[in-house]
Short mmCIF file of N, CA and C and ligand atoms in Angstrom, two decimals:
data_model
loop_
_atom_site.label_atom_id
_atom_site.label_comp_id
_atom_site.label_asym_id
_atom_site.label_seq_id
_atom_site.Cartn_x
_atom_site.Cartn_y
_atom_site.Cartn_z
N MET A 208 -21.39 0.20 87.74
CA MET A 208 -21.76 -1.21 87.98
C MET A 208 -23.28 -1.32 88.20
N PRO A 209 -23.98 -2.12 87.41
CA PRO A 209 -25.43 -2.24 87.60
C PRO A 209 -25.79 -2.85 88.95
N LYS A 210 -26.96 -2.50 89.43
CA LYS A 210 -27.45 -2.99 90.71
C LYS A 210 -28.74 -3.77 90.51
N ILE A 211 -29.10 -4.52 91.52
CA ILE A 211 -30.44 -5.13 91.58
C ILE A 211 -31.36 -4.12 92.25
N VAL A 212 -32.41 -3.71 91.53
CA VAL A 212 -33.38 -2.76 92.08
C VAL A 212 -34.74 -3.43 92.12
N ALA A 213 -35.28 -3.58 93.32
CA ALA A 213 -36.59 -4.24 93.50
C ALA A 213 -36.62 -5.60 92.79
N GLY A 214 -35.51 -6.30 92.86
CA GLY A 214 -35.48 -7.67 92.33
C GLY A 214 -35.03 -7.79 90.89
N TRP A 215 -34.86 -6.65 90.20
CA TRP A 215 -34.50 -6.70 88.77
C TRP A 215 -33.13 -6.08 88.54
N LEU A 216 -32.33 -6.70 87.68
CA LEU A 216 -30.97 -6.22 87.39
C LEU A 216 -31.03 -5.07 86.40
N GLU A 217 -30.46 -3.93 86.79
CA GLU A 217 -30.41 -2.77 85.90
C GLU A 217 -29.72 -3.14 84.59
N GLY A 218 -30.31 -2.73 83.49
CA GLY A 218 -29.68 -2.91 82.18
C GLY A 218 -29.90 -4.26 81.55
N ALA A 219 -30.46 -5.21 82.29
CA ALA A 219 -30.71 -6.53 81.70
C ALA A 219 -31.93 -6.46 80.79
N ARG A 220 -31.95 -7.31 79.81
CA ARG A 220 -33.15 -7.47 78.98
C ARG A 220 -34.21 -8.15 79.84
N GLN A 221 -35.38 -7.55 79.93
CA GLN A 221 -36.43 -8.11 80.78
C GLN A 221 -37.50 -8.79 79.95
N VAL A 222 -37.73 -10.07 80.22
CA VAL A 222 -38.77 -10.84 79.54
C VAL A 222 -39.57 -11.56 80.64
N PRO A 223 -40.50 -10.87 81.26
CA PRO A 223 -41.19 -11.46 82.41
C PRO A 223 -42.03 -12.67 82.00
N THR A 224 -41.97 -13.68 82.83
CA THR A 224 -42.76 -14.89 82.63
C THR A 224 -43.74 -15.04 83.78
N ALA A 225 -44.78 -15.81 83.55
CA ALA A 225 -45.73 -16.13 84.62
C ALA A 225 -45.28 -17.34 85.42
N ARG A 226 -44.16 -17.93 85.00
CA ARG A 226 -43.70 -19.15 85.68
C ARG A 226 -42.87 -18.82 86.91
N PHE A 227 -43.52 -18.48 87.99
CA PHE A 227 -42.85 -18.24 89.27
C PHE A 227 -43.91 -18.28 90.34
N ASN A 228 -43.48 -18.30 91.58
CA ASN A 228 -44.39 -18.06 92.69
C ASN A 228 -43.62 -17.37 93.81
N ARG A 229 -44.28 -17.16 94.92
CA ARG A 229 -43.65 -16.43 96.00
C ARG A 229 -42.65 -17.30 96.73
N ARG A 230 -41.56 -16.69 97.18
CA ARG A 230 -40.69 -17.41 98.11
C ARG A 230 -41.42 -17.53 99.44
N PRO A 231 -41.10 -18.55 100.24
CA PRO A 231 -41.72 -18.62 101.57
C PRO A 231 -41.43 -17.33 102.35
N ALA A 232 -42.39 -16.87 103.13
CA ALA A 232 -42.25 -15.61 103.86
C ALA A 232 -40.98 -15.61 104.70
N GLY A 233 -40.25 -14.50 104.62
CA GLY A 233 -39.06 -14.35 105.45
C GLY A 233 -37.81 -15.04 104.94
N THR A 234 -37.87 -15.60 103.72
CA THR A 234 -36.70 -16.32 103.20
C THR A 234 -35.57 -15.37 102.85
N ASP A 235 -34.38 -15.67 103.32
CA ASP A 235 -33.18 -14.93 102.96
C ASP A 235 -32.60 -15.54 101.68
N ILE A 236 -32.36 -14.70 100.68
CA ILE A 236 -31.76 -15.19 99.44
C ILE A 236 -30.27 -15.39 99.69
N CYS A 237 -29.80 -16.62 99.59
CA CYS A 237 -28.44 -16.89 100.07
C CYS A 237 -27.70 -17.94 99.23
N LEU A 238 -28.10 -18.11 97.97
CA LEU A 238 -27.44 -19.10 97.11
C LEU A 238 -27.66 -18.72 95.65
N ILE A 239 -26.62 -18.95 94.84
CA ILE A 239 -26.75 -18.85 93.38
C ILE A 239 -26.51 -20.23 92.80
N VAL A 240 -27.40 -20.65 91.91
CA VAL A 240 -27.26 -21.94 91.24
C VAL A 240 -26.97 -21.69 89.76
N ILE A 241 -25.85 -22.27 89.28
CA ILE A 241 -25.45 -22.13 87.88
C ILE A 241 -25.95 -23.34 87.09
N HIS A 242 -26.54 -23.04 85.94
CA HIS A 242 -27.07 -24.07 85.04
C HIS A 242 -26.54 -23.83 83.63
N CYS A 243 -26.81 -24.79 82.73
CA CYS A 243 -26.67 -24.49 81.31
C CYS A 243 -27.88 -25.02 80.56
N ILE A 244 -28.12 -24.38 79.43
CA ILE A 244 -29.25 -24.76 78.58
C ILE A 244 -28.92 -24.40 77.15
N ALA A 245 -29.39 -25.22 76.23
CA ALA A 245 -29.39 -24.89 74.81
C ALA A 245 -30.54 -25.68 74.19
N LEU A 246 -31.26 -25.04 73.28
CA LEU A 246 -32.41 -25.70 72.66
C LEU A 246 -32.33 -25.53 71.16
N PRO A 247 -32.22 -26.68 70.42
CA PRO A 247 -31.95 -28.01 70.95
C PRO A 247 -30.57 -28.08 71.60
N PRO A 248 -30.27 -29.17 72.32
CA PRO A 248 -28.98 -29.28 73.00
C PRO A 248 -27.81 -28.99 72.07
N CYS A 249 -26.85 -28.21 72.58
CA CYS A 249 -25.62 -27.87 71.86
C CYS A 249 -25.87 -27.00 70.62
N HIS A 250 -27.06 -26.46 70.47
CA HIS A 250 -27.37 -25.56 69.36
C HIS A 250 -27.63 -24.18 69.96
N PHE A 251 -26.83 -23.21 69.57
CA PHE A 251 -26.91 -21.89 70.21
C PHE A 251 -27.62 -20.88 69.32
N GLY A 252 -28.24 -19.91 69.97
CA GLY A 252 -29.00 -18.88 69.25
C GLY A 252 -30.45 -19.31 69.06
N GLY A 253 -31.23 -18.40 68.48
CA GLY A 253 -32.63 -18.70 68.22
C GLY A 253 -33.53 -18.36 69.40
N PRO A 254 -34.84 -18.51 69.17
CA PRO A 254 -35.83 -18.02 70.15
C PRO A 254 -36.24 -19.04 71.20
N HIS A 255 -35.70 -20.27 71.14
CA HIS A 255 -36.33 -21.34 71.92
C HIS A 255 -36.11 -21.24 73.42
N VAL A 256 -35.00 -20.62 73.86
CA VAL A 256 -34.80 -20.50 75.31
C VAL A 256 -35.84 -19.54 75.90
N ASP A 257 -36.04 -18.41 75.24
CA ASP A 257 -37.14 -17.53 75.68
C ASP A 257 -38.46 -18.30 75.71
N GLU A 258 -38.70 -19.06 74.67
CA GLU A 258 -39.98 -19.75 74.55
C GLU A 258 -40.20 -20.74 75.69
N ILE A 259 -39.14 -21.48 76.06
CA ILE A 259 -39.35 -22.49 77.11
C ILE A 259 -39.64 -21.81 78.44
N PHE A 260 -38.94 -20.70 78.74
CA PHE A 260 -39.16 -20.06 80.03
C PHE A 260 -40.48 -19.28 80.07
N LEU A 261 -41.01 -18.99 78.90
CA LEU A 261 -42.32 -18.34 78.83
C LEU A 261 -43.45 -19.38 78.72
N GLY A 262 -43.10 -20.65 78.62
CA GLY A 262 -44.12 -21.68 78.48
C GLY A 262 -44.69 -21.75 77.08
N ARG A 263 -43.90 -21.29 76.09
CA ARG A 263 -44.41 -21.22 74.70
C ARG A 263 -43.61 -22.07 73.73
N LEU A 264 -42.81 -23.00 74.25
CA LEU A 264 -42.02 -23.84 73.34
C LEU A 264 -42.95 -24.78 72.59
N ASP A 265 -42.81 -24.81 71.27
CA ASP A 265 -43.66 -25.67 70.43
C ASP A 265 -43.13 -27.10 70.49
N PRO A 266 -43.88 -28.02 71.08
CA PRO A 266 -43.36 -29.39 71.24
C PRO A 266 -43.13 -30.12 69.92
N THR A 267 -43.69 -29.58 68.82
CA THR A 267 -43.53 -30.25 67.53
C THR A 267 -42.38 -29.66 66.71
N ALA A 268 -41.72 -28.60 67.22
CA ALA A 268 -40.72 -27.90 66.41
C ALA A 268 -39.41 -28.68 66.28
N HIS A 269 -39.16 -29.59 67.22
CA HIS A 269 -37.93 -30.39 67.20
C HIS A 269 -38.21 -31.63 68.05
N PRO A 270 -37.64 -32.78 67.69
CA PRO A 270 -37.93 -33.99 68.47
C PRO A 270 -37.64 -33.84 69.97
N TYR A 271 -36.60 -33.08 70.30
CA TYR A 271 -36.22 -32.91 71.71
C TYR A 271 -37.26 -32.09 72.48
N PHE A 272 -38.01 -31.27 71.76
CA PHE A 272 -38.89 -30.32 72.44
C PHE A 272 -40.13 -30.96 73.03
N LYS A 273 -40.44 -32.17 72.57
CA LYS A 273 -41.68 -32.81 73.06
C LYS A 273 -41.62 -32.96 74.58
N LEU A 274 -40.50 -33.49 75.07
CA LEU A 274 -40.34 -33.66 76.52
C LEU A 274 -40.02 -32.33 77.19
N ALA A 275 -39.14 -31.55 76.55
CA ALA A 275 -38.71 -30.30 77.17
C ALA A 275 -39.89 -29.36 77.41
N ALA A 276 -40.83 -29.34 76.47
CA ALA A 276 -41.96 -28.42 76.58
C ALA A 276 -42.91 -28.82 77.70
N ALA A 277 -42.81 -30.06 78.12
CA ALA A 277 -43.72 -30.54 79.16
C ALA A 277 -43.24 -30.21 80.57
N VAL A 278 -41.98 -29.74 80.68
CA VAL A 278 -41.41 -29.44 81.99
C VAL A 278 -41.70 -27.98 82.34
N GLU A 279 -42.34 -27.74 83.45
CA GLU A 279 -42.64 -26.36 83.86
C GLU A 279 -41.43 -25.77 84.57
N CYS A 280 -40.55 -25.15 83.78
CA CYS A 280 -39.33 -24.60 84.36
C CYS A 280 -39.23 -23.10 84.06
N SER A 281 -38.43 -22.44 84.84
CA SER A 281 -38.10 -21.04 84.58
C SER A 281 -36.77 -20.75 85.26
N THR A 282 -36.30 -19.53 85.15
CA THR A 282 -35.05 -19.14 85.79
C THR A 282 -35.11 -17.64 86.06
N HIS A 283 -34.26 -17.16 86.92
CA HIS A 283 -34.18 -15.71 87.07
C HIS A 283 -33.44 -15.10 85.87
N PHE A 284 -32.24 -15.68 85.57
CA PHE A 284 -31.37 -15.09 84.54
C PHE A 284 -30.95 -16.12 83.50
N PHE A 285 -30.72 -15.61 82.30
CA PHE A 285 -30.15 -16.40 81.20
C PHE A 285 -29.09 -15.53 80.54
N ILE A 286 -27.90 -16.09 80.34
CA ILE A 286 -26.81 -15.36 79.68
C ILE A 286 -26.44 -16.10 78.42
N ASN A 287 -26.65 -15.44 77.27
CA ASN A 287 -26.41 -16.12 76.01
C ASN A 287 -24.92 -16.10 75.64
N ARG A 288 -24.56 -16.64 74.49
CA ARG A 288 -23.15 -16.79 74.13
C ARG A 288 -22.45 -15.46 73.94
N THR A 289 -23.22 -14.40 73.61
CA THR A 289 -22.60 -13.08 73.42
C THR A 289 -22.55 -12.29 74.72
N GLY A 290 -23.07 -12.87 75.81
CA GLY A 290 -23.04 -12.19 77.10
C GLY A 290 -24.29 -11.39 77.41
N LEU A 291 -25.27 -11.42 76.53
CA LEU A 291 -26.53 -10.71 76.80
C LEU A 291 -27.24 -11.37 77.99
N ILE A 292 -27.62 -10.54 78.95
CA ILE A 292 -28.32 -11.04 80.14
C ILE A 292 -29.81 -10.79 79.98
N THR A 293 -30.60 -11.85 80.10
CA THR A 293 -32.06 -11.74 80.10
C THR A 293 -32.55 -12.16 81.48
N GLN A 294 -33.50 -11.39 82.02
CA GLN A 294 -34.12 -11.75 83.29
C GLN A 294 -35.59 -12.02 83.07
N TYR A 295 -36.05 -13.16 83.61
CA TYR A 295 -37.44 -13.58 83.42
C TYR A 295 -38.28 -13.45 84.70
N VAL A 296 -37.62 -13.56 85.85
CA VAL A 296 -38.33 -13.58 87.14
C VAL A 296 -37.60 -12.63 88.09
N SER A 297 -38.35 -11.84 88.84
CA SER A 297 -37.74 -11.00 89.88
C SER A 297 -37.00 -11.88 90.89
N CYS A 298 -35.87 -11.40 91.35
CA CYS A 298 -35.14 -12.16 92.38
C CYS A 298 -35.95 -12.28 93.67
N LEU A 299 -36.90 -11.38 93.85
CA LEU A 299 -37.73 -11.45 95.06
C LEU A 299 -38.68 -12.63 95.00
N ASP A 300 -38.92 -13.14 93.79
CA ASP A 300 -39.81 -14.28 93.61
C ASP A 300 -39.03 -15.57 93.38
N ARG A 301 -39.77 -16.65 93.42
CA ARG A 301 -39.20 -17.99 93.34
C ARG A 301 -39.34 -18.52 91.92
N ALA A 302 -38.20 -18.65 91.22
CA ALA A 302 -38.22 -19.26 89.88
C ALA A 302 -38.08 -20.78 90.04
N TRP A 303 -38.38 -21.50 88.97
CA TRP A 303 -38.46 -22.96 89.03
C TRP A 303 -37.31 -23.57 88.24
N HIS A 304 -36.11 -23.49 88.80
CA HIS A 304 -34.92 -23.95 88.09
C HIS A 304 -34.23 -25.14 88.72
N ALA A 305 -34.36 -25.32 90.01
CA ALA A 305 -33.54 -26.33 90.69
C ALA A 305 -34.23 -27.69 90.82
N GLY A 306 -35.55 -27.69 90.92
CA GLY A 306 -36.25 -28.95 91.15
C GLY A 306 -35.90 -29.52 92.52
N ARG A 307 -36.07 -30.81 92.66
CA ARG A 307 -35.74 -31.45 93.94
C ARG A 307 -34.23 -31.30 94.16
N SER A 308 -33.84 -30.75 95.29
CA SER A 308 -32.45 -30.33 95.45
C SER A 308 -32.11 -30.13 96.92
N VAL A 309 -30.81 -30.25 97.22
CA VAL A 309 -30.33 -30.06 98.59
C VAL A 309 -28.97 -29.36 98.51
N TYR A 310 -28.81 -28.27 99.27
CA TYR A 310 -27.52 -27.58 99.33
C TYR A 310 -27.05 -27.54 100.79
N ARG A 311 -25.90 -28.12 101.05
CA ARG A 311 -25.34 -28.18 102.41
C ARG A 311 -26.41 -28.63 103.42
N GLY A 312 -27.16 -29.65 103.03
CA GLY A 312 -28.14 -30.23 103.93
C GLY A 312 -29.50 -29.56 103.92
N ARG A 313 -29.60 -28.44 103.21
CA ARG A 313 -30.86 -27.70 103.21
C ARG A 313 -31.62 -27.98 101.92
N PRO A 314 -32.84 -28.50 102.01
CA PRO A 314 -33.59 -28.88 100.80
C PRO A 314 -34.28 -27.68 100.14
N GLU A 315 -34.90 -27.96 99.02
CA GLU A 315 -35.75 -26.99 98.29
C GLU A 315 -35.00 -25.71 97.94
N CYS A 316 -33.96 -25.86 97.13
CA CYS A 316 -33.10 -24.70 96.79
C CYS A 316 -33.86 -23.59 96.08
N ASN A 317 -34.93 -23.93 95.36
CA ASN A 317 -35.68 -22.85 94.69
C ASN A 317 -36.18 -21.81 95.69
N ASP A 318 -36.45 -22.24 96.91
CA ASP A 318 -37.00 -21.31 97.90
C ASP A 318 -36.04 -20.15 98.19
N TYR A 319 -34.74 -20.45 98.19
CA TYR A 319 -33.80 -19.45 98.72
C TYR A 319 -32.64 -19.13 97.77
N SER A 320 -32.75 -19.58 96.51
CA SER A 320 -31.66 -19.34 95.57
C SER A 320 -32.10 -18.49 94.39
N VAL A 321 -31.08 -18.02 93.66
CA VAL A 321 -31.26 -17.36 92.37
C VAL A 321 -30.67 -18.29 91.32
N GLY A 322 -31.40 -18.51 90.24
CA GLY A 322 -30.94 -19.38 89.16
C GLY A 322 -30.36 -18.57 88.01
N ILE A 323 -29.17 -18.99 87.55
CA ILE A 323 -28.57 -18.37 86.37
C ILE A 323 -28.28 -19.47 85.35
N GLU A 324 -28.92 -19.37 84.20
CA GLU A 324 -28.69 -20.31 83.11
C GLU A 324 -27.71 -19.70 82.12
N LEU A 325 -26.69 -20.46 81.75
CA LEU A 325 -25.77 -20.04 80.71
C LEU A 325 -26.10 -20.81 79.44
N GLU A 326 -26.11 -20.11 78.32
CA GLU A 326 -26.32 -20.82 77.06
C GLU A 326 -25.09 -21.65 76.79
N GLY A 327 -25.27 -22.95 76.78
CA GLY A 327 -24.11 -23.81 76.60
C GLY A 327 -24.50 -25.26 76.75
N CYS A 328 -23.48 -26.10 76.74
CA CYS A 328 -23.71 -27.52 76.93
C CYS A 328 -22.53 -28.09 77.70
N GLU A 329 -22.60 -29.35 77.99
CA GLU A 329 -21.60 -29.95 78.86
C GLU A 329 -20.36 -30.40 78.09
N TYR A 330 -20.28 -30.06 76.80
CA TYR A 330 -19.19 -30.56 75.96
C TYR A 330 -18.32 -29.46 75.38
N CYS A 331 -18.55 -28.21 75.79
CA CYS A 331 -17.70 -27.14 75.29
C CYS A 331 -17.60 -26.01 76.30
N ALA A 332 -16.56 -25.20 76.14
CA ALA A 332 -16.29 -24.12 77.09
C ALA A 332 -17.31 -23.00 76.93
N TYR A 333 -17.47 -22.26 77.98
CA TYR A 333 -18.30 -21.05 77.95
C TYR A 333 -17.46 -19.90 77.40
N THR A 334 -18.12 -18.84 76.93
CA THR A 334 -17.39 -17.76 76.28
C THR A 334 -16.89 -16.74 77.30
N THR A 335 -15.88 -16.00 76.91
CA THR A 335 -15.37 -14.91 77.76
C THR A 335 -16.47 -13.90 78.04
N GLU A 336 -17.29 -13.61 77.03
CA GLU A 336 -18.39 -12.65 77.21
C GLU A 336 -19.38 -13.15 78.26
N GLN A 337 -19.59 -14.46 78.29
CA GLN A 337 -20.50 -15.01 79.31
C GLN A 337 -19.93 -14.85 80.72
N TYR A 338 -18.65 -15.13 80.86
CA TYR A 338 -18.05 -14.95 82.19
C TYR A 338 -18.08 -13.49 82.60
N ASP A 339 -17.81 -12.58 81.67
CA ASP A 339 -17.84 -11.15 82.00
C ASP A 339 -19.22 -10.75 82.51
N SER A 340 -20.26 -11.18 81.81
CA SER A 340 -21.63 -10.83 82.22
C SER A 340 -22.01 -11.54 83.51
N LEU A 341 -21.57 -12.78 83.64
CA LEU A 341 -21.87 -13.52 84.87
C LEU A 341 -21.26 -12.82 86.09
N LYS A 342 -20.05 -12.31 85.93
CA LYS A 342 -19.40 -11.61 87.05
C LYS A 342 -20.18 -10.36 87.44
N VAL A 343 -20.70 -9.64 86.44
CA VAL A 343 -21.51 -8.45 86.72
C VAL A 343 -22.78 -8.86 87.48
N CYS A 344 -23.41 -9.89 87.01
CA CYS A 344 -24.66 -10.37 87.61
C CYS A 344 -24.41 -10.85 89.05
N VAL A 345 -23.36 -11.62 89.23
CA VAL A 345 -23.05 -12.16 90.56
C VAL A 345 -22.68 -11.03 91.52
N ALA A 346 -21.92 -10.05 91.05
CA ALA A 346 -21.53 -8.93 91.92
C ALA A 346 -22.78 -8.17 92.39
N ALA A 347 -23.70 -7.94 91.46
CA ALA A 347 -24.94 -7.24 91.83
C ALA A 347 -25.76 -8.06 92.82
N LEU A 348 -25.82 -9.36 92.61
CA LEU A 348 -26.58 -10.22 93.52
C LEU A 348 -25.94 -10.25 94.91
N ARG A 349 -24.62 -10.35 94.94
CA ARG A 349 -23.94 -10.38 96.24
C ARG A 349 -24.15 -9.08 97.00
N GLN A 350 -24.19 -7.97 96.27
CA GLN A 350 -24.40 -6.69 96.95
C GLN A 350 -25.83 -6.59 97.47
N ALA A 351 -26.79 -7.03 96.65
CA ALA A 351 -28.20 -6.91 97.05
C ALA A 351 -28.57 -7.91 98.14
N TYR A 352 -27.93 -9.07 98.09
CA TYR A 352 -28.28 -10.16 99.01
C TYR A 352 -27.00 -10.69 99.65
N PRO A 353 -26.52 -10.02 100.68
CA PRO A 353 -25.21 -10.37 101.24
C PRO A 353 -25.13 -11.80 101.79
N GLY A 354 -26.28 -12.41 102.03
CA GLY A 354 -26.26 -13.80 102.50
C GLY A 354 -25.66 -14.75 101.48
N ILE A 355 -25.54 -14.33 100.23
CA ILE A 355 -24.99 -15.22 99.19
C ILE A 355 -23.50 -15.48 99.46
N GLY A 356 -22.73 -14.42 99.67
CA GLY A 356 -21.30 -14.61 99.96
C GLY A 356 -20.64 -15.51 98.93
N ASP A 357 -20.02 -16.57 99.38
CA ASP A 357 -19.33 -17.50 98.48
C ASP A 357 -20.22 -18.68 98.09
N LYS A 358 -21.50 -18.60 98.37
CA LYS A 358 -22.38 -19.74 98.12
C LYS A 358 -22.92 -19.69 96.69
N ILE A 359 -22.10 -20.19 95.79
CA ILE A 359 -22.44 -20.31 94.37
C ILE A 359 -22.14 -21.75 94.00
N THR A 360 -23.12 -22.41 93.41
CA THR A 360 -22.93 -23.84 93.17
C THR A 360 -23.51 -24.25 91.82
N ALA A 361 -23.29 -25.51 91.48
CA ALA A 361 -23.77 -26.07 90.22
C ALA A 361 -25.08 -26.83 90.45
N HIS A 362 -25.91 -26.83 89.44
CA HIS A 362 -27.13 -27.64 89.53
C HIS A 362 -26.78 -29.10 89.83
N SER A 363 -25.68 -29.56 89.23
CA SER A 363 -25.26 -30.95 89.44
C SER A 363 -24.89 -31.24 90.90
N THR A 364 -24.47 -30.20 91.63
CA THR A 364 -24.06 -30.39 93.03
C THR A 364 -25.28 -30.51 93.94
N ILE A 365 -26.34 -29.81 93.61
CA ILE A 365 -27.52 -29.84 94.49
C ILE A 365 -28.55 -30.89 94.06
N ALA A 366 -28.34 -31.48 92.88
CA ALA A 366 -29.24 -32.54 92.40
C ALA A 366 -28.42 -33.67 91.79
N PRO A 367 -27.50 -34.26 92.58
CA PRO A 367 -26.59 -35.28 92.03
C PRO A 367 -27.37 -36.52 91.59
N GLY A 368 -26.91 -37.11 90.49
CA GLY A 368 -27.58 -38.28 89.97
C GLY A 368 -28.76 -37.94 89.09
N ARG A 369 -29.22 -36.71 89.16
CA ARG A 369 -30.38 -36.28 88.38
C ARG A 369 -29.99 -35.21 87.36
N LYS A 370 -29.03 -34.34 87.73
CA LYS A 370 -28.62 -33.25 86.85
C LYS A 370 -27.10 -33.23 86.70
N THR A 371 -26.62 -32.83 85.53
CA THR A 371 -25.17 -32.80 85.27
C THR A 371 -24.69 -31.42 84.82
N ASP A 372 -25.59 -30.46 84.78
CA ASP A 372 -25.17 -29.11 84.33
C ASP A 372 -24.63 -28.28 85.49
N PRO A 373 -23.76 -27.28 85.19
CA PRO A 373 -23.31 -26.79 83.88
C PRO A 373 -22.15 -27.59 83.27
N GLY A 374 -21.74 -28.65 83.88
CA GLY A 374 -20.74 -29.52 83.27
C GLY A 374 -19.31 -29.16 83.60
N PRO A 375 -18.38 -30.01 83.17
CA PRO A 375 -16.97 -29.89 83.57
C PRO A 375 -16.25 -28.67 83.01
N TYR A 376 -16.82 -28.04 81.99
CA TYR A 376 -16.13 -26.88 81.41
C TYR A 376 -16.44 -25.58 82.14
N PHE A 377 -17.42 -25.61 83.06
CA PHE A 377 -17.69 -24.38 83.78
C PHE A 377 -16.61 -24.15 84.83
N ASP A 378 -16.06 -22.92 84.86
CA ASP A 378 -14.89 -22.61 85.69
C ASP A 378 -15.32 -21.72 86.87
N PHE A 379 -15.53 -22.35 88.03
CA PHE A 379 -15.95 -21.60 89.21
C PHE A 379 -14.88 -20.63 89.69
N SER A 380 -13.62 -20.91 89.37
CA SER A 380 -12.56 -20.01 89.85
C SER A 380 -12.73 -18.59 89.29
N GLN A 381 -13.43 -18.48 88.14
CA GLN A 381 -13.70 -17.15 87.58
C GLN A 381 -14.57 -16.31 88.52
N LEU A 382 -15.31 -16.99 89.40
CA LEU A 382 -16.16 -16.29 90.35
C LEU A 382 -15.54 -16.24 91.74
N GLY A 383 -14.29 -16.70 91.82
CA GLY A 383 -13.60 -16.66 93.11
C GLY A 383 -14.12 -17.64 94.12
N CYS A 384 -14.66 -18.77 93.65
CA CYS A 384 -15.15 -19.78 94.58
C CYS A 384 -14.92 -21.14 93.94
N ASN A 385 -15.23 -22.19 94.70
CA ASN A 385 -14.96 -23.54 94.18
C ASN A 385 -16.23 -24.30 93.79
N GLY A 386 -17.39 -23.68 93.95
CA GLY A 386 -18.62 -24.32 93.50
C GLY A 386 -19.24 -25.27 94.48
N ASN A 387 -18.62 -25.42 95.64
CA ASN A 387 -19.19 -26.35 96.62
C ASN A 387 -20.08 -25.63 97.66
ZN1 ZN B 728 -29.98 -26.99 85.53
#
């Protein structure tokens, strides 16, 4: 079973980005936030997810990209449709995935969470390979950061009215929790 070593998941594809900053000193990592992404929406494969998290998405390559490229976002992990795990930011650092957010009354989820993006959209199911890889990733995170426990939630839960991902097809029961 792979482990998190110095913030990086063993065996994951590593594509480091400059889009991160330090977590506030002394922050306990105690939450996982599940997201979905596809560029363009509902179109799977291709280089654009790497490009957006690296800050290299060409705003002229697709009409949707004009706005998407202007958002300074990143994530710790991305799991594509085949289950390949890519890591862009060390878990020890703060990735920019949650935006304005509140979890169980506590604001600024980016400070204390790990972000996992699944390649997908809100209109179709995730793949078995994605759940298999997600379980590996979550198990490693729970072992490295025991404060996480059952605290795994959806972007839509911590940013209601603003975000709707990962959508109704994401099955939290696969992770042994209810997403709240
Ligand atoms: Zn999201």
